[in-house]
Every structure is written in C-alpha cells, then in structure tokens.
Amino acid sequence: MGELPLDINIQEPRWDQSTFLGRARHFFTVTDPRNLLLSGAQLEASRNIVQNYRAGVVTPGITEDQLWRAKKTPTVVFWQWVNQSFNAIVNYSNRSGDTPITVRQLGTAYVSATTGAVATALGLKSLTKHLPPLVGRFVPFAAVAAANCINIPLMRQRELQVGIPVADEAGQRLGYSVTAAKQGIFQVVISRICMAIPAMAIPPLIMDTLEKKDFLKRRPWLGAPLQVGLVGFCLVFATPLCCALFPQKSSIHISNLEPELRAQIHEQNPSVEVVYYNKGL
C-alpha cells in the first residue's frame, strides 16, 4: 500500500453535501454516540494525525478511512456542548454570519426568546388539562415546535436586522442579505421541529400501549428508563437525518435578493446568478 496522498481536503465534509444522502452520512458521522466512548489517548492520537496531515506529514501506515475517523473526533466536544446547553445559547452559537452583537442586544434576545418559549409551552399545557391522557402526551412536542418558532428567530434577530454574508461559488463575499437570513432561519426551524417529531411522537404511543399491559403495571419503575431509552434511540437517527434536510452551504438566486444587493452584485460580478450562505444549525 502506497503512502496516503496530501491532496485530500479534510477541511470539507467527506461526502457530497449537495445531496441528502451525502449530508446524512456526514451528520451520522458527526453525531455518532460511539464518539463518547473514546479515551483521552485516542482523542490525542487523532488530533496529532490531523495536525500532522495539515502540516504535510503523513502518519506512517495510515489509511484514508483512518484519516477521516481521526478528523471527526474534535466535533465530539461541540455536540456534547450542544446537547447540554440551553436552547437559546445553542441557537445563538449556531447562528449564521459574523455580525457583532453587544451584550445588551444578546441579553435582550435571550430574555425575549426564553420568555416567549416558556409562555407558549405553559399555555399549551394549560389547554390540555381536560383532554385525554394520550393527547396530553403530545403537549411536549407542540411546546417544542412552538418554542423553536419563537426562540430561534429571536436569538438570531440580529441577522434579520442586518443580514448574513453571501458569497459566490468560490467563497468571495459579495455582501449581506436579510432575505438569505430569513431563508436560513426558516430552514433551521423546520429541521429542529422535524428532529423532535420521532422522539416526541413515537415514545408516547409506545408508552401509552405498554402502560396498559400487566408487565409495566407490575413494574412501574421501568416507565422512566423506558421513555429515556426510546427518546435516545429516536434521536440517534433523527438528529443527523434532520440536520441533513437542507445543505449547510445553502444557495439563493440573486433575483430573490434585496434590490440594492442585487444591483451591487450585478455591477461587480455580472456573471453571478446564484449566491451561497451558511444557514447555521
């Protein structure tokens, strides 16, 4: 076996991000729960492999698959942080663009987002007090869906005010677009809601059936572990598949951009018909 070439672009995802399958494979790799079992020594070895490769040094005997496996380990910390953070902080951290935001603006966004989301959740809960138990089990999903519709736009309201960067295919920045920000935030909201459907729709149906059986009636202490296990199992698949619904590097035709930005792009780059932006997560 020959030495691994140095022209593998590990800065980008391994699979084609213009297809759903490629995006799904990428996010399945990033959110792989087996990453949690890696030891400190394995993480350090992976970090050294990646750093050496970026410096033009190929670790002896390494294969391309081993290189890509080493490259994904730094994302473990990111995904652990995402899963343990409050929704508002996650939404701000996964925003698109690099427009600066003051502490006061961030605080205002946080308070408005969390207050609106909590009020919506409590309101939905109060409406279901006299409904059948099975219907009540779906209140958390409705609350999560409604909260995402409120929390994400409010935490990313700065993007809706000044826009997010748009660039040509080569990555050259062309300006800022509020229209692109709206499209990106809409895609993120849809992804988040879809992500919650399996974990909040399937377990309630299963638990409603199991709780009527003698097995669970005699062992009521199994209820909580079963629900946690079912939710976890659903999220293992729902998270990467829903992250892959839309390309991370999304596109928009310049005819859909703001007139001023469209005129600016036509003047500077008349051949550009489509621009690209990072939609966030």
PDB file of C-alpha atoms in Angstrom:
ATOM      1  CA  MET A   1       0.000   0.000   0.000  1.00  0.00           C
ATOM      2  CA  GLY A   2       1.409   3.384  -1.017  1.00  0.00           C
ATOM      3  CA  GLU A   3       1.634   6.423   1.198  1.00  0.00           C
ATOM      4  CA  LEU A   4      -1.521   8.468   1.608  1.00  0.00           C
ATOM      5  CA  PRO A   5      -1.574  11.500  -0.768  1.00  0.00           C
ATOM      6  CA  LEU A   6      -1.587  15.013   0.687  1.00  0.00           C
ATOM      7  CA  ASP A   7      -4.340  16.394  -1.549  1.00  0.00           C
ATOM      8  CA  ILE A   8      -7.315  15.118   0.495  1.00  0.00           C
ATOM      9  CA  ASN A   9      -9.370  18.138   1.566  1.00  0.00           C
ATOM     10  CA  ILE A  10     -10.198  17.392   5.191  1.00  0.00           C
ATOM     11  CA  GLN A  11     -11.381  20.970   5.694  1.00  0.00           C
ATOM     12  CA  GLU A  12     -14.655  19.999   3.996  1.00  0.00           C
ATOM     13  CA  PRO A  13     -17.042  17.104   4.762  1.00  0.00           C
ATOM     14  CA  ARG A  14     -16.052  13.779   3.225  1.00  0.00           C
ATOM     15  CA  TRP A  15     -19.288  13.264   1.298  1.00  0.00           C
ATOM     16  CA  ASP A  16     -21.057  15.370  -1.332  1.00  0.00           C
ATOM     17  CA  GLN A  17     -23.080  17.990   0.568  1.00  0.00           C
ATOM     18  CA  SER A  18     -25.273  18.794  -2.421  1.00  0.00           C
ATOM     19  CA  THR A  19     -27.207  15.530  -1.874  1.00  0.00           C
ATOM     20  CA  PHE A  20     -29.344  14.455   1.082  1.00  0.00           C
ATOM     21  CA  LEU A  21     -27.512  11.128   1.303  1.00  0.00           C
ATOM     22  CA  GLY A  22     -24.151  12.872   1.480  1.00  0.00           C
ATOM     23  CA  ARG A  23     -25.354  15.257   4.176  1.00  0.00           C
ATOM     24  CA  ALA A  24     -26.966  12.401   6.119  1.00  0.00           C
ATOM     25  CA  ARG A  25     -23.719  10.380   6.076  1.00  0.00           C
ATOM     26  CA  HIS A  26     -21.823  13.449   7.280  1.00  0.00           C
ATOM     27  CA  PHE A  27     -24.133  14.138  10.224  1.00  0.00           C
ATOM     28  CA  PHE A  28     -24.389  10.449  11.164  1.00  0.00           C
ATOM     29  CA  THR A  29     -20.608  10.563  11.493  1.00  0.00           C
ATOM     30  CA  VAL A  30     -20.604  13.798  13.485  1.00  0.00           C
ATOM     31  CA  THR A  31     -23.331  12.674  15.924  1.00  0.00           C
ATOM     32  CA  ASP A  32     -22.149   9.060  16.279  1.00  0.00           C
ATOM     33  CA  PRO A  33     -22.739   8.222  20.001  1.00  0.00           C
ATOM     34  CA  ARG A  34     -19.743   5.878  19.940  1.00  0.00           C
ATOM     35  CA  ASN A  35     -17.616   9.020  19.989  1.00  0.00           C
ATOM     36  CA  LEU A  36     -18.467   9.283  23.686  1.00  0.00           C
ATOM     37  CA  LEU A  37     -16.556   6.068  24.370  1.00  0.00           C
ATOM     38  CA  LEU A  38     -13.237   7.344  23.020  1.00  0.00           C
ATOM     39  CA  SER A  39     -10.459   7.677  25.567  1.00  0.00           C
ATOM     40  CA  GLY A  40      -8.304  10.732  26.076  1.00  0.00           C
ATOM     41  CA  ALA A  41      -5.368   8.926  24.487  1.00  0.00           C
ATOM     42  CA  GLN A  42      -7.404   8.098  21.374  1.00  0.00           C
ATOM     43  CA  LEU A  43      -8.556  11.708  21.050  1.00  0.00           C
ATOM     44  CA  GLU A  44      -4.986  12.960  21.415  1.00  0.00           C
ATOM     45  CA  ALA A  45      -3.707  10.462  18.825  1.00  0.00           C
ATOM     46  CA  SER A  46      -6.431  11.555  16.399  1.00  0.00           C
ATOM     47  CA  ARG A  47      -5.593  15.206  16.956  1.00  0.00           C
ATOM     48  CA  ASN A  48      -1.931  14.512  16.170  1.00  0.00           C
ATOM     49  CA  ILE A  49      -2.827  12.641  12.974  1.00  0.00           C
ATOM     50  CA  VAL A  50      -4.931  15.559  11.718  1.00  0.00           C
ATOM     51  CA  GLN A  51      -2.415  18.237  12.716  1.00  0.00           C
ATOM     52  CA  ASN A  52       0.443  16.337  11.077  1.00  0.00           C
ATOM     53  CA  TYR A  53      -1.549  15.830   7.877  1.00  0.00           C
ATOM     54  CA  ARG A  54      -2.407  19.530   7.690  1.00  0.00           C
ATOM     55  CA  ALA A  55       1.297  20.261   8.138  1.00  0.00           C
ATOM     56  CA  GLY A  56       2.165  17.967   5.213  1.00  0.00           C
ATOM     57  CA  VAL A  57       3.261  14.978   7.307  1.00  0.00           C
ATOM     58  CA  VAL A  58       1.504  11.650   6.744  1.00  0.00           C
ATOM     59  CA  THR A  59       1.435   9.297   9.731  1.00  0.00           C
ATOM     60  CA  PRO A  60       3.097   6.024   8.555  1.00  0.00           C
ATOM     61  CA  GLY A  61       0.667   3.266   7.662  1.00  0.00           C
ATOM     62  CA  ILE A  62      -2.475   5.389   7.958  1.00  0.00           C
ATOM     63  CA  THR A  63      -5.322   4.804   5.504  1.00  0.00           C
ATOM     64  CA  GLU A  64      -7.795   7.349   4.164  1.00  0.00           C
ATOM     65  CA  ASP A  65     -10.587   5.896   6.333  1.00  0.00           C
ATOM     66  CA  GLN A  66      -8.390   6.240   9.423  1.00  0.00           C
ATOM     67  CA  LEU A  67      -7.616   9.845   8.494  1.00  0.00           C
ATOM     68  CA  TRP A  68     -11.311  10.734   8.240  1.00  0.00           C
ATOM     69  CA  ARG A  69     -12.071   8.931  11.514  1.00  0.00           C
ATOM     70  CA  ALA A  70      -9.335  10.952  13.193  1.00  0.00           C
ATOM     71  CA  LYS A  71     -10.719  14.157  11.674  1.00  0.00           C
ATOM     72  CA  LYS A  72     -14.193  13.690  13.266  1.00  0.00           C
ATOM     73  CA  THR A  73     -13.151  13.415  16.826  1.00  0.00           C
ATOM     74  CA  PRO A  74     -12.804  17.159  17.556  1.00  0.00           C
ATOM     75  CA  THR A  75     -16.550  17.501  16.915  1.00  0.00           C
ATOM     76  CA  VAL A  76     -17.331  15.351  19.961  1.00  0.00           C
ATOM     77  CA  VAL A  77     -16.884  18.324  22.278  1.00  0.00           C
ATOM     78  CA  PHE A  78     -19.117  20.523  20.108  1.00  0.00           C
ATOM     79  CA  TRP A  79     -22.023  18.067  20.064  1.00  0.00           C
ATOM     80  CA  GLN A  80     -21.775  17.313  23.776  1.00  0.00           C
ATOM     81  CA  TRP A  81     -21.933  21.058  24.395  1.00  0.00           C
ATOM     82  CA  VAL A  82     -24.902  21.493  22.055  1.00  0.00           C
ATOM     83  CA  ASN A  83     -26.874  18.735  23.783  1.00  0.00           C
ATOM     84  CA  GLN A  84     -26.188  20.137  27.255  1.00  0.00           C
ATOM     85  CA  SER A  85     -26.749  23.835  26.509  1.00  0.00           C
ATOM     86  CA  PHE A  86     -29.920  25.844  26.823  1.00  0.00           C
ATOM     87  CA  ASN A  87     -31.803  26.222  23.554  1.00  0.00           C
ATOM     88  CA  ALA A  88     -31.268  29.952  23.468  1.00  0.00           C
ATOM     89  CA  ILE A  89     -27.484  29.675  23.780  1.00  0.00           C
ATOM     90  CA  VAL A  90     -27.404  26.900  21.180  1.00  0.00           C
ATOM     91  CA  ASN A  91     -29.429  28.948  18.733  1.00  0.00           C
ATOM     92  CA  TYR A  92     -27.155  31.969  19.169  1.00  0.00           C
ATOM     93  CA  SER A  93     -23.981  29.907  18.865  1.00  0.00           C
ATOM     94  CA  ASN A  94     -25.235  28.161  15.733  1.00  0.00           C
ATOM     95  CA  ARG A  95     -26.340  31.338  14.023  1.00  0.00           C
ATOM     96  CA  SER A  96     -25.130  32.231  10.572  1.00  0.00           C
ATOM     97  CA  GLY A  97     -22.856  35.156   9.880  1.00  0.00           C
ATOM     98  CA  ASP A  98     -20.320  37.135  11.847  1.00  0.00           C
ATOM     99  CA  THR A  99     -22.148  40.394  12.587  1.00  0.00           C
ATOM    100  CA  PRO A 100     -21.058  41.651  16.028  1.00  0.00           C
ATOM    101  CA  ILE A 101     -23.677  41.773  18.770  1.00  0.00           C
ATOM    102  CA  THR A 102     -23.472  43.733  22.017  1.00  0.00           C
ATOM    103  CA  VAL A 103     -24.017  42.206  25.460  1.00  0.00           C
ATOM    104  CA  ARG A 104     -27.210  44.245  25.808  1.00  0.00           C
ATOM    105  CA  GLN A 105     -28.560  43.005  22.468  1.00  0.00           C
ATOM    106  CA  LEU A 106     -27.683  39.416  23.379  1.00  0.00           C
ATOM    107  CA  GLY A 107     -29.351  39.787  26.780  1.00  0.00           C
ATOM    108  CA  THR A 108     -32.500  41.243  25.242  1.00  0.00           C
ATOM    109  CA  ALA A 109     -32.648  38.455  22.674  1.00  0.00           C
ATOM    110  CA  TYR A 110     -32.126  35.806  25.356  1.00  0.00           C
ATOM    111  CA  VAL A 111     -34.840  37.165  27.678  1.00  0.00           C
ATOM    112  CA  SER A 112     -37.396  37.628  24.889  1.00  0.00           C
ATOM    113  CA  ALA A 113     -36.662  34.202  23.380  1.00  0.00           C
ATOM    114  CA  THR A 114     -36.810  32.217  26.611  1.00  0.00           C
ATOM    115  CA  THR A 115     -39.809  34.114  27.987  1.00  0.00           C
ATOM    116  CA  GLY A 116     -41.768  33.661  24.770  1.00  0.00           C
ATOM    117  CA  ALA A 117     -40.897  29.978  24.517  1.00  0.00           C
ATOM    118  CA  VAL A 118     -41.765  29.203  28.157  1.00  0.00           C
ATOM    119  CA  ALA A 119     -45.023  31.156  27.991  1.00  0.00           C
ATOM    120  CA  THR A 120     -46.014  29.236  24.875  1.00  0.00           C
ATOM    121  CA  ALA A 121     -45.210  25.880  26.482  1.00  0.00           C
ATOM    122  CA  LEU A 122     -47.184  26.694  29.645  1.00  0.00           C
ATOM    123  CA  GLY A 123     -50.078  27.990  27.605  1.00  0.00           C
ATOM    124  CA  LEU A 124     -50.289  24.798  25.576  1.00  0.00           C
ATOM    125  CA  LYS A 125     -50.092  22.701  28.719  1.00  0.00           C
ATOM    126  CA  SER A 126     -52.983  24.561  30.336  1.00  0.00           C
ATOM    127  CA  LEU A 127     -55.178  23.933  27.291  1.00  0.00           C
ATOM    128  CA  THR A 128     -54.874  20.141  27.584  1.00  0.00           C
ATOM    129  CA  LYS A 129     -55.892  19.621  31.226  1.00  0.00           C
ATOM    130  CA  HIS A 130     -59.287  18.258  30.255  1.00  0.00           C
ATOM    131  CA  LEU A 131     -58.162  16.279  27.209  1.00  0.00           C
ATOM    132  CA  PRO A 132     -57.490  12.513  27.093  1.00  0.00           C
ATOM    133  CA  PRO A 133     -54.106  11.391  28.543  1.00  0.00           C
ATOM    134  CA  LEU A 134     -52.791  10.325  25.135  1.00  0.00           C
ATOM    135  CA  VAL A 135     -53.353  13.829  23.768  1.00  0.00           C
ATOM    136  CA  GLY A 136     -51.583  15.252  26.787  1.00  0.00           C
ATOM    137  CA  ARG A 137     -48.513  13.171  25.957  1.00  0.00           C
ATOM    138  CA  PHE A 138     -48.071  15.184  22.751  1.00  0.00           C
ATOM    139  CA  VAL A 139     -48.066  18.550  24.523  1.00  0.00           C
ATOM    140  CA  PRO A 140     -44.241  18.494  24.876  1.00  0.00           C
ATOM    141  CA  PHE A 141     -43.886  18.154  21.099  1.00  0.00           C
ATOM    142  CA  ALA A 142     -46.281  21.020  20.429  1.00  0.00           C
ATOM    143  CA  ALA A 143     -44.427  23.108  23.002  1.00  0.00           C
ATOM    144  CA  VAL A 144     -41.040  22.317  21.472  1.00  0.00           C
ATOM    145  CA  ALA A 145     -42.276  23.098  17.965  1.00  0.00           C
ATOM    146  CA  ALA A 146     -43.810  26.397  19.058  1.00  0.00           C
ATOM    147  CA  ALA A 147     -40.763  27.287  21.171  1.00  0.00           C
ATOM    148  CA  ASN A 148     -38.440  26.702  18.216  1.00  0.00           C
ATOM    149  CA  CYS A 149     -40.552  29.026  16.079  1.00  0.00           C
ATOM    150  CA  ILE A 150     -40.077  31.723  18.729  1.00  0.00           C
ATOM    151  CA  ASN A 151     -36.656  31.022  20.206  1.00  0.00           C
ATOM    152  CA  ILE A 152     -34.584  30.631  17.048  1.00  0.00           C
ATOM    153  CA  PRO A 153     -35.708  33.817  15.222  1.00  0.00           C
ATOM    154  CA  LEU A 154     -35.423  35.881  18.413  1.00  0.00           C
ATOM    155  CA  MET A 155     -31.945  34.605  19.283  1.00  0.00           C
ATOM    156  CA  ARG A 156     -30.880  35.301  15.690  1.00  0.00           C
ATOM    157  CA  GLN A 157     -32.781  38.582  15.360  1.00  0.00           C
ATOM    158  CA  ARG A 158     -29.557  40.471  14.643  1.00  0.00           C
ATOM    159  CA  GLU A 159     -29.277  38.537  11.367  1.00  0.00           C
ATOM    160  CA  LEU A 160     -32.825  39.575  10.479  1.00  0.00           C
ATOM    161  CA  GLN A 161     -31.838  43.201  11.031  1.00  0.00           C
ATOM    162  CA  VAL A 162     -28.507  43.440   9.183  1.00  0.00           C
ATOM    163  CA  GLY A 163     -28.394  40.210   7.142  1.00  0.00           C
ATOM    164  CA  ILE A 164     -25.854  37.403   6.800  1.00  0.00           C
ATOM    165  CA  PRO A 165     -22.866  37.172   4.434  1.00  0.00           C
ATOM    166  CA  VAL A 166     -23.499  35.828   0.937  1.00  0.00           C
ATOM    167  CA  ALA A 167     -20.700  34.718  -1.369  1.00  0.00           C
ATOM    168  CA  ASP A 168     -20.107  33.366  -4.840  1.00  0.00           C
ATOM    169  CA  GLU A 169     -19.244  29.730  -5.512  1.00  0.00           C
ATOM    170  CA  ALA A 170     -15.559  30.413  -4.884  1.00  0.00           C
ATOM    171  CA  GLY A 171     -16.319  31.836  -1.441  1.00  0.00           C
ATOM    172  CA  GLN A 172     -15.741  35.517  -2.283  1.00  0.00           C
ATOM    173  CA  ARG A 173     -18.021  37.615  -0.085  1.00  0.00           C
ATOM    174  CA  LEU A 174     -20.484  39.747  -2.035  1.00  0.00           C
ATOM    175  CA  GLY A 175     -22.468  41.457   0.699  1.00  0.00           C
ATOM    176  CA  TYR A 176     -25.084  40.911   3.421  1.00  0.00           C
ATOM    177  CA  SER A 177     -28.633  39.744   2.847  1.00  0.00           C
ATOM    178  CA  VAL A 178     -31.653  39.779   5.163  1.00  0.00           C
ATOM    179  CA  THR A 179     -33.538  37.630   2.660  1.00  0.00           C
ATOM    180  CA  ALA A 180     -30.902  34.910   2.934  1.00  0.00           C
ATOM    181  CA  ALA A 181     -31.082  35.180   6.733  1.00  0.00           C
ATOM    182  CA  LYS A 182     -34.862  34.650   6.669  1.00  0.00           C
ATOM    183  CA  GLN A 183     -34.495  31.632   4.390  1.00  0.00           C
ATOM    184  CA  GLY A 184     -31.715  30.133   6.525  1.00  0.00           C
ATOM    185  CA  ILE A 185     -33.597  30.626   9.803  1.00  0.00           C
ATOM    186  CA  PHE A 186     -36.747  29.098   8.285  1.00  0.00           C
ATOM    187  CA  GLN A 187     -34.757  26.028   7.233  1.00  0.00           C
ATOM    188  CA  VAL A 188     -33.258  25.676  10.713  1.00  0.00           C
ATOM    189  CA  VAL A 189     -36.697  25.924  12.362  1.00  0.00           C
ATOM    190  CA  ILE A 190     -38.072  23.212  10.071  1.00  0.00           C
ATOM    191  CA  SER A 191     -35.065  20.963  10.789  1.00  0.00           C
ATOM    192  CA  ARG A 192     -35.418  21.420  14.556  1.00  0.00           C
ATOM    193  CA  ILE A 193     -39.151  20.663  14.515  1.00  0.00           C
ATOM    194  CA  CYS A 194     -38.655  17.563  12.363  1.00  0.00           C
ATOM    195  CA  MET A 195     -35.844  16.496  14.691  1.00  0.00           C
ATOM    196  CA  ALA A 196     -38.301  16.460  17.596  1.00  0.00           C
ATOM    197  CA  ILE A 197     -41.066  14.507  15.839  1.00  0.00           C
ATOM    198  CA  PRO A 198     -39.701  10.944  16.264  1.00  0.00           C
ATOM    199  CA  ALA A 199     -38.541  11.451  19.868  1.00  0.00           C
ATOM    200  CA  MET A 200     -41.761  13.145  20.976  1.00  0.00           C
ATOM    201  CA  ALA A 201     -44.336  11.333  18.853  1.00  0.00           C
ATOM    202  CA  ILE A 202     -43.221   7.685  18.834  1.00  0.00           C
ATOM    203  CA  PRO A 203     -42.438   7.137  22.560  1.00  0.00           C
ATOM    204  CA  PRO A 204     -45.837   8.473  23.744  1.00  0.00           C
ATOM    205  CA  LEU A 205     -47.663   5.985  21.513  1.00  0.00           C
ATOM    206  CA  ILE A 206     -45.488   3.090  22.697  1.00  0.00           C
ATOM    207  CA  MET A 207     -45.709   4.076  26.375  1.00  0.00           C
ATOM    208  CA  ASP A 208     -49.497   4.514  26.187  1.00  0.00           C
ATOM    209  CA  THR A 209     -49.749   0.916  24.946  1.00  0.00           C
ATOM    210  CA  LEU A 210     -47.212  -0.507  27.408  1.00  0.00           C
ATOM    211  CA  GLU A 211     -48.809   1.151  30.448  1.00  0.00           C
ATOM    212  CA  LYS A 212     -51.990  -0.806  29.761  1.00  0.00           C
ATOM    213  CA  LYS A 213     -50.080  -4.098  29.933  1.00  0.00           C
ATOM    214  CA  ASP A 214     -49.617  -6.102  33.119  1.00  0.00           C
ATOM    215  CA  PHE A 215     -45.839  -6.172  32.642  1.00  0.00           C
ATOM    216  CA  LEU A 216     -45.451  -2.427  33.173  1.00  0.00           C
ATOM    217  CA  LYS A 217     -48.253  -2.235  35.748  1.00  0.00           C
ATOM    218  CA  ARG A 218     -46.290  -4.635  37.929  1.00  0.00           C
ATOM    219  CA  ARG A 219     -43.048  -2.728  37.286  1.00  0.00           C
ATOM    220  CA  PRO A 220     -43.981   0.974  37.207  1.00  0.00           C
ATOM    221  CA  TRP A 221     -40.361   1.930  37.967  1.00  0.00           C
ATOM    222  CA  LEU A 222     -39.487   0.845  34.409  1.00  0.00           C
ATOM    223  CA  GLY A 223     -41.544   3.675  32.913  1.00  0.00           C
ATOM    224  CA  ALA A 224     -38.948   6.445  33.163  1.00  0.00           C
ATOM    225  CA  PRO A 225     -35.952   4.375  31.909  1.00  0.00           C
ATOM    226  CA  LEU A 226     -38.038   3.086  29.004  1.00  0.00           C
ATOM    227  CA  GLN A 227     -39.053   6.588  27.949  1.00  0.00           C
ATOM    228  CA  VAL A 228     -35.486   7.858  28.178  1.00  0.00           C
ATOM    229  CA  GLY A 229     -34.243   4.884  26.152  1.00  0.00           C
ATOM    230  CA  LEU A 230     -36.913   5.342  23.466  1.00  0.00           C
ATOM    231  CA  VAL A 231     -36.205   9.070  23.168  1.00  0.00           C
ATOM    232  CA  GLY A 232     -32.461   8.439  22.949  1.00  0.00           C
ATOM    233  CA  PHE A 233     -32.926   5.782  20.277  1.00  0.00           C
ATOM    234  CA  CYS A 234     -35.088   8.123  18.187  1.00  0.00           C
ATOM    235  CA  LEU A 235     -32.625  10.995  18.499  1.00  0.00           C
ATOM    236  CA  VAL A 236     -29.712   8.838  17.313  1.00  0.00           C
ATOM    237  CA  PHE A 237     -31.387   8.728  13.907  1.00  0.00           C
ATOM    238  CA  ALA A 238     -33.475  11.906  13.896  1.00  0.00           C
ATOM    239  CA  THR A 239     -30.617  14.291  14.678  1.00  0.00           C
ATOM    240  CA  PRO A 240     -28.326  13.519  11.707  1.00  0.00           C
ATOM    241  CA  LEU A 241     -31.167  12.927   9.243  1.00  0.00           C
ATOM    242  CA  CYS A 242     -32.881  16.231  10.081  1.00  0.00           C
ATOM    243  CA  CYS A 243     -29.620  18.189  10.114  1.00  0.00           C
ATOM    244  CA  ALA A 244     -29.187  16.883   6.571  1.00  0.00           C
ATOM    245  CA  LEU A 245     -32.567  18.110   5.293  1.00  0.00           C
ATOM    246  CA  PHE A 246     -31.004  21.307   3.908  1.00  0.00           C
ATOM    247  CA  PRO A 247     -27.428  21.951   2.719  1.00  0.00           C
ATOM    248  CA  GLN A 248     -25.236  23.681   5.285  1.00  0.00           C
ATOM    249  CA  LYS A 249     -23.981  25.850   2.427  1.00  0.00           C
ATOM    250  CA  SER A 250     -27.369  26.918   1.112  1.00  0.00           C
ATOM    251  CA  SER A 251     -27.979  28.887  -2.065  1.00  0.00           C
ATOM    252  CA  ILE A 252     -30.359  31.554  -3.290  1.00  0.00           C
ATOM    253  CA  HIS A 253     -30.849  33.040  -6.761  1.00  0.00           C
ATOM    254  CA  ILE A 254     -29.876  36.695  -6.944  1.00  0.00           C
ATOM    255  CA  SER A 255     -33.323  37.544  -8.329  1.00  0.00           C
ATOM    256  CA  ASN A 256     -34.647  36.793  -4.835  1.00  0.00           C
ATOM    257  CA  LEU A 257     -32.215  39.113  -3.068  1.00  0.00           C
ATOM    258  CA  GLU A 258     -32.818  42.698  -1.986  1.00  0.00           C
ATOM    259  CA  PRO A 259     -32.781  45.141  -4.948  1.00  0.00           C
ATOM    260  CA  GLU A 260     -29.767  47.073  -3.604  1.00  0.00           C
ATOM    261  CA  LEU A 261     -27.683  43.944  -3.094  1.00  0.00           C
ATOM    262  CA  ARG A 262     -28.790  42.537  -6.443  1.00  0.00           C
ATOM    263  CA  ALA A 263     -27.675  45.724  -8.207  1.00  0.00           C
ATOM    264  CA  GLN A 264     -24.364  45.686  -6.343  1.00  0.00           C
ATOM    265  CA  ILE A 265     -23.654  42.099  -7.367  1.00  0.00           C
ATOM    266  CA  HIS A 266     -24.605  42.766 -10.995  1.00  0.00           C
ATOM    267  CA  GLU A 267     -22.261  45.715 -11.080  1.00  0.00           C
ATOM    268  CA  GLN A 268     -19.294  43.936  -9.509  1.00  0.00           C
ATOM    269  CA  ASN A 269     -19.863  40.365 -10.733  1.00  0.00           C
ATOM    270  CA  PRO A 270     -22.327  40.350 -13.660  1.00  0.00           C
ATOM    271  CA  SER A 271     -21.837  36.624 -14.301  1.00  0.00           C
ATOM    272  CA  VAL A 272     -23.042  35.581 -10.832  1.00  0.00           C
ATOM    273  CA  GLU A 273     -26.572  34.145 -10.840  1.00  0.00           C
ATOM    274  CA  VAL A 274     -26.594  32.219  -7.559  1.00  0.00           C
ATOM    275  CA  VAL A 275     -25.075  33.168  -4.196  1.00  0.00           C
ATOM    276  CA  TYR A 276     -24.316  30.971  -1.202  1.00  0.00           C
ATOM    277  CA  TYR A 277     -24.582  31.386   2.572  1.00  0.00           C
ATOM    278  CA  ASN A 278     -24.147  29.409   5.778  1.00  0.00           C
ATOM    279  CA  LYS A 279     -27.642  28.715   7.119  1.00  0.00           C
ATOM    280  CA  GLY A 280     -26.444  27.866  10.662  1.00  0.00           C
ATOM    281  CA  LEU A 281     -27.652  24.884  12.671  1.00  0.00           C
TER     282      LEU A 281
END
